[in-house]
């Protein structure tokens, strides 16, 4: 008797009702900063062609130009309904913090720049110690009920404040957050692994780690101080040029050779295979770079390879 094998379970949980066929989010902090509009269009087109849907932006990226370019691309290409848009508020000079006034003002500007009537996921970008989480949770809840945002996310919060916000949402009958956006990669493991894995698991939060390539460090292209000179991200990777960083790159490169892949692809594959990670956020400044990132879902690391990488200290 023959039997038909069932379809494999999806590796990653759907996020707030959006099934991600490609569990990678495209970051846009390079739009208007290190890449011009035609390059941004080529990268967005290639991402969409590859099945990508999740795009992450913020009201502060390039003073709003990232949202504007993304909005223009969605209008020119007619793609608004094909993508899941996450944006963030909280440190724009005109809408600083997470007060009710800042939240209700910032969303209008983001919607105008994006040329849409709603964003799918709205992140509080940073904690605001001056505003109670009750006020912020109520302000985000009001946007959900107004149809201006689909869901609420928290970025760069401490685990305690995430828990406080969830408690305030429960107590006030407000929509609870569904997603976290923490800094997490092989180049930056803590505090995510200690503080956020437990809360993401317990509260069933989607996790969208940012700077998933360590700002480009995990591609292996920065090995010496000289290699950082004249590079837009050079200064940011300098602190990783230490023995732990070199050890990490050596292991990534060895695994990349055995997987017939690139180190950036392996680093992203490792992150995607972490059980709490929903979709890492990455940016690219060329379609060649993007191709290496889009290959990550097809690289399946063995348990031994995963353990080798996990055992290395972050640089
Ligand atoms: N919530 C937050 O506070 C926060 C903070 C930071 C970022 N983010 C979000 O997360 C996204 C990703 O973070 P990120 O852009 O800062 O860092 P990242 O994804 O770790 O690094 C991306 C950079 O690495 C380089 N790169 C990409 N692919 C490469 C490849 N295959 N080979 C060699 N170099 C490659 C490119 O820069 P070069 O070509 O210039 O080297 C690219 O811009 C952002 O776009 C943003 O949406 C959120």
Coordinates of C-alpha atoms and ligand atoms in Angstrom, one line a residue:
X1 CA 0.0 0.0 0.0
X2 CA 1.5 3.4 -1.0
X3 CA 1.1 6.4 1.2
X4 CA 1.4 10.1 0.3
X5 CA 3.7 12.0 2.5
X6 CA 2.0 15.0 4.1
X7 CA 3.1 18.5 3.1
X8 CA 5.9 19.6 5.5
X9 CA 4.8 22.0 8.3
X10 CA 5.8 25.6 7.6
X11 CA 9.0 26.3 9.5
X12 CA 7.9 29.7 10.6
X13 CA 4.7 30.8 12.3
X14 CA 2.5 33.1 10.3
X15 CA 2.7 36.7 11.5
X16 CA -0.6 38.3 12.7
X17 CA -2.6 36.5 10.0
X18 CA -0.2 37.2 7.1
X19 CA 1.4 34.0 5.8
X20 CA 4.9 34.8 4.7
X21 CA 5.8 32.5 1.8
X22 CA 9.3 34.0 2.0
X23 CA 10.3 34.4 5.7
X24 CA 12.6 37.3 5.1
X25 CA 11.7 41.0 5.5
X26 CA 13.3 43.7 3.3
X27 CA 14.7 46.6 5.3
X28 CA 14.6 50.1 3.7
X29 CA 17.0 52.1 5.9
X30 CA 19.3 52.3 2.9
X31 CA 16.7 54.0 0.7
X32 CA 17.8 57.7 0.2
X33 CA 20.9 57.0 2.3
X34 CA 23.3 54.7 0.4
X35 CA 21.1 53.9 -2.6
X36 CA 19.1 56.1 -4.9
X37 CA 15.5 55.6 -6.1
X38 CA 16.2 53.5 -9.3
X39 CA 18.3 51.1 -7.2
X40 CA 15.6 50.9 -4.5
X41 CA 13.1 50.1 -7.3
X42 CA 15.3 47.3 -8.7
X43 CA 15.7 45.8 -5.2
X44 CA 12.0 46.0 -4.4
X45 CA 11.1 44.5 -7.8
X46 CA 13.6 41.6 -7.3
X47 CA 12.3 41.0 -3.8
X48 CA 8.7 40.9 -4.9
X49 CA 9.6 38.6 -7.9
X50 CA 11.3 36.2 -5.5
X51 CA 8.1 35.9 -3.4
X52 CA 9.0 38.5 -0.8
X53 CA 6.1 40.4 0.9
X54 CA 7.3 41.8 4.2
X55 CA 8.9 45.3 3.9
X56 CA 10.1 47.2 7.0
X57 CA 10.5 51.0 7.1
X58 CA 10.3 53.8 9.6
X59 CA 9.3 57.5 9.7
X60 CA 12.9 58.5 10.5
X61 CA 14.7 56.6 7.7
X62 CA 16.4 59.3 5.5
X63 CA 14.0 61.9 7.1
X64 CA 11.0 60.1 5.7
X65 CA 12.5 59.5 2.2
X66 CA 12.5 55.7 2.7
X67 CA 8.7 55.7 3.2
X68 CA 8.3 58.1 0.3
X69 CA 10.3 55.9 -2.1
X70 CA 8.4 52.8 -0.9
X71 CA 5.1 54.6 -1.3
X72 CA 6.0 55.8 -4.8
X73 CA 7.1 52.3 -5.8
X74 CA 3.8 50.8 -4.5
X75 CA 1.8 53.3 -6.5
X76 CA 3.9 53.0 -9.7
X77 CA 3.8 49.2 -9.6
X78 CA 0.3 48.8 -8.1
X79 CA 1.7 46.5 -5.5
X80 CA 0.2 47.8 -2.2
X81 CA -2.0 44.7 -1.9
X82 CA 0.8 42.3 -2.5
X83 CA 3.0 43.5 0.3
X84 CA 2.9 43.6 4.1
X85 CA 4.2 47.0 5.3
X86 CA 5.7 47.5 8.7
X87 CA 6.7 51.0 9.8
X88 CA 7.8 52.6 13.1
X89 CA 7.2 55.8 15.0
X90 CA 8.6 57.3 18.2
X91 CA 11.8 59.2 17.4
X92 CA 10.7 61.5 14.7
X93 CA 11.6 65.1 15.7
X94 CA 8.0 66.2 15.3
X95 CA 6.4 63.2 16.9
X96 CA 8.9 62.2 19.6
X97 CA 7.9 59.5 22.2
X98 CA 4.8 57.4 22.5
X99 CA 2.2 59.8 23.8
X100 CA -1.3 59.6 22.4
X101 CA -0.6 62.9 20.4
X102 CA 2.7 61.6 19.0
X103 CA 1.2 58.3 17.9
X104 CA -1.9 59.8 16.3
X105 CA 0.2 62.5 14.5
X106 CA 3.0 60.2 13.3
X107 CA 0.7 57.7 11.7
X108 CA -0.9 60.3 9.5
X109 CA 2.5 61.4 8.2
X110 CA 3.6 57.8 7.5
X111 CA 0.3 57.1 5.7
X112 CA 0.7 60.2 3.5
X113 CA 4.3 59.3 2.6
X114 CA 3.5 55.7 1.9
X115 CA 0.4 56.7 -0.1
X116 CA -1.8 54.1 1.6
X117 CA -4.7 54.2 4.1
X118 CA -3.2 51.6 6.4
X119 CA 0.0 49.9 7.4
X120 CA -0.1 46.3 8.3
X121 CA 2.2 46.4 11.4
X122 CA 3.0 49.6 13.4
X123 CA 6.0 49.5 15.7
X124 CA 6.8 51.6 18.6
X125 CA 10.4 52.2 17.7
X126 CA 11.8 52.8 21.2
X127 CA 10.6 52.9 24.7
X128 CA 9.3 56.2 26.1
X129 CA 9.9 56.5 29.8
X130 CA 8.0 59.8 29.9
X131 CA 4.7 58.2 28.8
X132 CA 2.8 55.4 30.6
X133 CA 2.4 52.2 28.7
X134 CA -1.3 52.4 29.4
X135 CA -1.5 55.6 27.3
X136 CA 0.7 54.2 24.5
X137 CA -1.3 50.9 24.4
X138 CA -4.5 52.8 24.2
X139 CA -3.2 55.1 21.4
X140 CA -2.1 52.1 19.3
X141 CA -5.4 50.3 20.0
X142 CA -7.2 53.4 18.7
X143 CA -5.3 53.2 15.4
X144 CA -6.3 49.5 15.0
X145 CA -9.9 50.3 15.6
X146 CA -9.7 53.2 13.1
X147 CA -8.4 50.7 10.5
X148 CA -5.1 52.7 10.1
X149 CA -2.9 49.9 11.3
X150 CA -3.4 46.1 11.2
X151 CA -1.4 45.2 14.3
X152 CA 1.0 46.5 17.0
X153 CA 4.7 45.7 17.4
X154 CA 7.5 46.8 19.8
X155 CA 11.1 47.4 18.9
X156 CA 14.1 48.0 21.1
X157 CA 12.0 47.6 24.3
X158 CA 13.3 45.8 27.4
X159 CA 11.6 42.5 28.1
X160 CA 10.1 44.0 31.2
X161 CA 8.4 46.9 29.3
X162 CA 7.1 44.4 26.7
X163 CA 5.5 42.5 29.6
X164 CA 4.1 45.8 31.0
X165 CA 2.6 46.7 27.7
X166 CA 1.0 43.3 27.3
X167 CA -0.4 43.7 30.9
X168 CA -1.7 47.2 30.2
X169 CA -3.4 46.0 27.0
X170 CA -5.1 43.1 28.8
X171 CA -6.2 45.4 31.7
X172 CA -7.5 48.1 29.4
X173 CA -9.1 45.8 26.9
X174 CA -6.7 47.0 24.2
X175 CA -5.2 45.2 21.2
X176 CA -2.0 43.4 22.4
X177 CA 1.3 43.5 20.5
X178 CA 1.9 40.7 18.1
X179 CA 5.5 41.2 17.1
X180 CA 8.9 42.2 18.4
X181 CA 11.7 43.8 16.4
X182 CA 14.9 43.2 18.3
X183 CA 18.6 43.6 17.4
X184 CA 19.6 39.9 16.9
X185 CA 22.1 38.1 14.7
X186 CA 25.2 35.9 15.0
X187 CA 27.0 39.2 15.5
X188 CA 24.7 40.3 18.3
X189 CA 23.2 37.5 20.4
X190 CA 22.3 39.3 23.6
X191 CA 20.0 40.3 25.2
X192 CA 17.7 38.6 22.8
X193 CA 18.6 35.0 23.7
X194 CA 18.4 35.5 27.4
X195 CA 15.6 38.0 27.8
X196 CA 13.3 37.7 24.7
X197 CA 13.2 34.1 23.7
X198 CA 11.2 33.3 26.9
X199 CA 8.7 36.1 26.4
X200 CA 8.3 35.6 22.6
X201 CA 7.6 31.9 23.3
X202 CA 5.2 32.5 26.2
X203 CA 3.3 35.3 24.5
X204 CA 3.5 33.8 20.9
X205 CA 5.0 36.9 19.5
X206 CA 6.4 37.1 16.0
X207 CA 10.1 38.0 16.0
X208 CA 11.5 40.1 13.2
X209 CA 15.2 40.5 14.1
X210 CA 16.9 43.6 12.6
X211 CA 20.5 44.1 11.4
X212 CA 20.4 40.4 10.6
X213 CA 23.7 40.6 8.8
X214 CA 25.5 42.7 11.4
X215 CA 25.4 45.6 9.0
X216 CA 27.2 43.6 6.4
X217 CA 29.9 42.2 8.7
X218 CA 28.6 38.6 8.4
X219 CA 29.2 38.7 4.7
X220 CA 32.9 38.4 5.5
X221 CA 33.9 41.5 3.5
X222 CA 35.4 43.3 6.5
X223 CA 38.4 41.5 7.8
X224 CA 40.8 44.4 8.4
X225 CA 40.6 48.1 9.3
X226 CA 41.7 48.9 5.7
X227 CA 38.7 47.0 4.4
X228 CA 36.3 49.3 6.2
X229 CA 37.7 52.6 4.9
X230 CA 35.5 54.5 2.6
X231 CA 32.5 52.1 3.2
X232 CA 29.2 53.5 4.4
X233 CA 29.0 50.9 7.2
X234 CA 32.7 50.8 7.9
X235 CA 32.7 52.6 11.2
X236 CA 29.8 50.5 12.5
X237 CA 31.6 47.2 11.9
X238 CA 35.0 48.3 13.4
X239 CA 34.2 47.0 16.9
X240 CA 33.7 43.5 15.5
X241 CA 37.2 43.3 14.1
X242 CA 38.4 41.3 17.1
X243 CA 39.4 37.6 17.6
X244 CA 35.8 36.6 18.2
X245 CA 34.7 38.3 15.0
X246 CA 37.5 36.6 13.0
X247 CA 36.6 33.2 14.5
X248 CA 32.9 33.7 13.6
X249 CA 33.8 34.7 10.0
X250 CA 36.2 31.7 9.7
X251 CA 33.4 29.3 10.7
X252 CA 30.9 31.0 8.5
X253 CA 33.2 30.8 5.5
X254 CA 34.0 27.1 6.2
X255 CA 30.3 26.2 6.4
X256 CA 29.7 28.4 3.3
X257 CA 32.2 26.3 1.3
X258 CA 30.7 23.0 2.4
X259 CA 27.1 24.3 1.6
X260 CA 28.2 25.9 -1.7
X261 CA 26.8 29.2 -0.5
X262 CA 28.1 32.6 0.6
X263 CA 28.8 33.5 4.3
X264 CA 26.0 36.1 4.3
X265 CA 23.6 33.4 3.1
X266 CA 24.7 31.0 5.9
X267 CA 24.4 33.7 8.6
X268 CA 20.9 34.5 7.5
X269 CA 20.0 30.8 7.3
X270 CA 21.2 30.3 10.9
X271 CA 19.0 33.1 12.0
X272 CA 16.0 31.8 10.1
X273 CA 16.4 28.4 11.7
X274 CA 16.2 29.8 15.3
X275 CA 12.9 28.5 16.6
X276 CA 11.6 31.9 17.8
X277 CA 12.6 33.8 14.7
X278 CA 9.7 34.6 12.3
X279 CA 11.5 36.6 9.6
X280 CA 14.8 38.4 9.8
X281 CA 15.0 41.9 8.4
X282 CA 17.9 42.6 6.0
X283 CA 18.8 45.4 3.6
X284 CA 20.8 45.3 0.4
X285 CA 22.4 47.9 -1.7
X286 CA 22.4 45.9 -5.0
X287 CA 20.4 43.1 -6.5
X288 CA 23.5 40.9 -6.4
X289 CA 23.6 41.2 -2.6
X290 CA 19.9 40.5 -2.5
X291 CA 20.4 37.3 -4.5
X292 CA 22.7 36.0 -1.8
X293 CA 20.1 36.8 0.9
X294 CA 17.2 35.2 -1.1
X295 CA 19.2 32.0 -1.2
X296 CA 19.1 31.6 2.6
X297 CA 15.8 29.6 2.8
X298 CA 17.4 26.9 0.6
X299 CA 20.4 26.5 2.9
X300 CA 19.5 23.9 5.5
X301 CA 22.2 23.8 8.2
X302 CA 22.9 20.5 9.9
X303 CA 22.5 20.3 13.6
X304 CA 26.3 20.1 13.8
X305 CA 26.7 23.3 11.7
X306 CA 24.1 25.1 13.8
X307 CA 25.8 24.0 17.0
X308 CA 29.2 25.1 15.7
X309 CA 27.9 28.6 15.0
X310 CA 25.9 28.8 18.3
X311 CA 28.9 27.9 20.3
X312 CA 30.9 30.9 19.1
X313 CA 30.8 34.1 21.1
X314 CA 29.4 37.2 19.4
X315 CA 32.2 39.6 18.4
Ligands
LIG1 N1 14.2 48.7 14.8 C1 15.3 49.3 14.7 O1 15.8 50.0 15.6 C2 16.2 49.0 13.5 C3 17.6 49.3 13.5 C4 18.3 49.0 12.4 C5 17.7 48.4 11.3 N2 16.4 48.1 11.3 C6 15.7 47.5 10.1 O2 16.4 46.3 9.8 C7 16.8 46.3 8.4 C8 18.1 45.6 8.3 O3 19.2 46.2 9.1 P1 20.4 46.9 8.5 O4 20.1 47.3 7.1 O5 20.8 48.0 9.4 O6 21.6 45.8 8.6 P2 21.9 44.4 7.9 O7 20.7 43.9 7.2 O8 22.6 43.6 8.9 O9 23.0 44.9 6.8 C9 22.6 45.3 5.6 C10 23.8 45.8 4.8 O10 24.9 44.8 4.6 C11 25.4 44.9 3.3 N3 25.0 43.7 2.6 C12 23.8 43.1 2.4 N4 23.8 42.0 1.7 C13 25.1 41.8 1.5 C14 25.8 40.7 0.8 N5 25.2 39.7 0.3 N6 27.2 40.8 0.7 C15 27.9 41.9 1.3 N7 27.2 42.9 1.9 C16 25.9 42.8 2.0 C17 24.7 46.1 2.6 O11 25.4 47.3 3.0 P3 26.7 47.9 2.1 O12 26.5 47.5 0.7 O13 26.7 49.4 2.4 O14 27.9 47.2 2.7 C18 23.4 46.2 3.4 O15 22.8 47.5 3.4 C19 16.9 47.9 8.1 O16 16.9 48.2 6.7 C20 15.7 48.4 8.9 O17 14.6 48.2 8.1 C21 15.6 48.4 12.4

